[in-house]
XYZ file of N, CA, C and O in Angstrom:
176
model
N -10.888 -6.188 -20.826
C -10.217 -6.954 -19.783
C -9.795 -6.014 -18.663
O -9.328 -4.912 -18.901
N -9.969 -6.464 -17.466
C -9.581 -5.649 -16.325
C -8.065 -5.516 -16.250
O -7.337 -6.435 -16.597
N -7.595 -4.370 -15.802
C -6.156 -4.077 -15.799
C -5.330 -5.111 -15.050
O -4.241 -5.459 -15.480
N -5.826 -5.582 -13.903
C -5.018 -6.527 -13.136
C -4.771 -7.814 -13.902
O -3.734 -8.448 -13.734
N -5.681 -8.208 -14.770
C -5.504 -9.440 -15.546
C -4.384 -9.303 -16.569
O -3.784 -10.289 -16.969
N -4.107 -8.078 -16.990
C -3.019 -7.833 -17.931
C -1.664 -7.938 -17.252
O -0.687 -8.319 -17.873
N -1.615 -7.555 -15.978
C -0.335 -7.410 -15.284
C -0.043 -8.470 -14.239
O 1.090 -8.589 -13.793
N -1.075 -9.213 -13.806
C -0.900 -10.175 -12.724
C -1.530 -11.509 -13.067
O -2.418 -11.589 -13.902
N -1.047 -12.552 -12.406
C -1.625 -13.886 -12.528
C -1.645 -14.506 -11.137
O -0.948 -14.041 -10.232
N -2.436 -15.542 -10.977
C -2.426 -16.268 -9.714
C -1.012 -16.805 -9.528
O -0.419 -17.371 -10.450
N -0.459 -16.610 -8.355
C 0.941 -16.961 -8.099
C 1.162 -18.467 -8.120
O 0.313 -19.236 -7.685
N 2.306 -18.838 -8.645
C 2.768 -20.218 -8.537
C 3.422 -20.326 -7.163
O 4.468 -19.731 -6.916
N 2.779 -21.054 -6.276
C 3.223 -21.108 -4.880
C 3.790 -22.489 -4.580
O 3.084 -23.483 -4.696
N 5.065 -22.499 -4.214
C 5.712 -23.728 -3.792
C 5.699 -23.826 -2.274
O 5.096 -23.003 -1.575
N 6.384 -24.808 -1.757
C 6.370 -25.035 -0.308
C 7.019 -23.887 0.469
O 6.544 -23.530 1.550
N 8.059 -23.279 -0.082
C 8.726 -22.167 0.603
C 7.782 -20.965 0.685
O 7.631 -20.353 1.749
N 7.125 -20.661 -0.434
C 6.192 -19.542 -0.445
C 4.984 -19.822 0.452
O 4.530 -18.931 1.171
N 4.494 -21.046 0.428
C 3.350 -21.400 1.261
C 3.686 -21.253 2.736
O 2.885 -20.758 3.525
N 4.883 -21.650 3.114
C 5.321 -21.504 4.510
C 5.371 -20.031 4.908
O 4.939 -19.661 6.002
N 5.877 -19.184 4.021
C 5.945 -17.748 4.308
C 4.549 -17.153 4.448
O 4.294 -16.341 5.347
N 3.636 -17.554 3.588
C 2.254 -17.071 3.666
C 1.626 -17.507 4.984
O 0.953 -16.712 5.658
N 1.843 -18.748 5.372
C 1.297 -19.245 6.636
C 1.833 -18.452 7.824
O 1.084 -18.128 8.749
N 3.139 -18.115 7.797
C 3.723 -17.306 8.869
C 3.072 -15.936 8.925
O 2.789 -15.416 10.010
N 2.853 -15.336 7.770
C 2.217 -14.017 7.729
C 0.794 -14.073 8.257
O 0.387 -13.194 9.021
N 0.041 -15.077 7.868
C -1.323 -15.221 8.362
C -1.336 -15.398 9.881
O -2.162 -14.801 10.577
N -0.408 -16.177 10.395
C -0.316 -16.398 11.837
C 0.035 -15.088 12.557
O -0.549 -14.761 13.586
N 0.986 -14.336 12.005
C 1.384 -13.060 12.592
C 0.207 -12.089 12.653
O -0.036 -11.456 13.673
N -0.531 -11.988 11.557
C -1.682 -11.084 11.515
C -2.725 -11.510 12.541
O -3.317 -10.673 13.230
N -2.945 -12.810 12.687
C -3.894 -13.322 13.683
C -3.451 -12.923 15.092
O -4.263 -12.476 15.904
N -2.164 -13.082 15.386
C -1.641 -12.730 16.707
C -1.763 -11.230 16.977
O -2.056 -10.822 18.095
N -1.536 -10.420 15.974
C -1.570 -8.966 16.134
C -2.984 -8.413 16.221
O -3.233 -7.443 16.928
N -3.911 -9.009 15.468
C -5.248 -8.430 15.358
C -6.340 -9.252 16.027
O -7.427 -8.736 16.275
N -6.068 -10.529 16.245
C -7.091 -11.421 16.774
C -8.069 -11.886 15.717
O -9.049 -12.561 16.022
N -7.815 -11.524 14.478
C -8.710 -11.890 13.381
C -8.003 -12.839 12.417
O -6.793 -12.744 12.210
N -8.790 -13.742 11.821
C -8.261 -14.635 10.796
C -8.388 -13.973 9.431
O -9.490 -13.601 9.020
N -7.277 -13.801 8.768
C -7.261 -13.281 7.401
C -6.660 -14.350 6.505
O -5.785 -15.112 6.922
N -7.102 -14.387 5.279
C -6.565 -15.321 4.296
C -5.838 -14.498 3.239
O -6.406 -13.561 2.684
N -4.594 -14.834 2.992
C -3.829 -14.141 1.969
C -4.059 -14.814 0.620
O -4.065 -16.034 0.533
N -4.264 -14.003 -0.379
C -4.426 -14.496 -1.742
C -3.193 -14.045 -2.519
O -2.856 -12.860 -2.503
N -2.527 -14.967 -3.159
C -1.246 -14.663 -3.805
C -1.417 -14.422 -5.305
O -1.883 -15.272 -6.046
N -1.029 -13.222 -5.721
C -0.936 -12.847 -7.118
C 0.519 -12.484 -7.370
O 1.222 -12.052 -6.463
N 0.960 -12.643 -8.608
C 2.306 -12.213 -8.940
C 2.294 -11.511 -10.282
O 1.408 -11.758 -11.107
N 3.260 -10.607 -10.470
C 3.364 -9.891 -11.737
C 3.725 -10.874 -12.833
O 4.490 -11.803 -12.625
N 3.165 -10.628 -14.013
C 3.481 -11.471 -15.176
C 4.812 -11.099 -15.741
O 5.320 -10.052 -15.574
């Protein structure tokens, strides 16, 4: 098993976390001119 699978899982994202992710994606777009998609993992 790969190490990250032992220590991380796909994040449980609620509306507050989703809003924060959207703000970060928007900020990165404004700063770089590029669209990036954030993928959320969290420690187990």
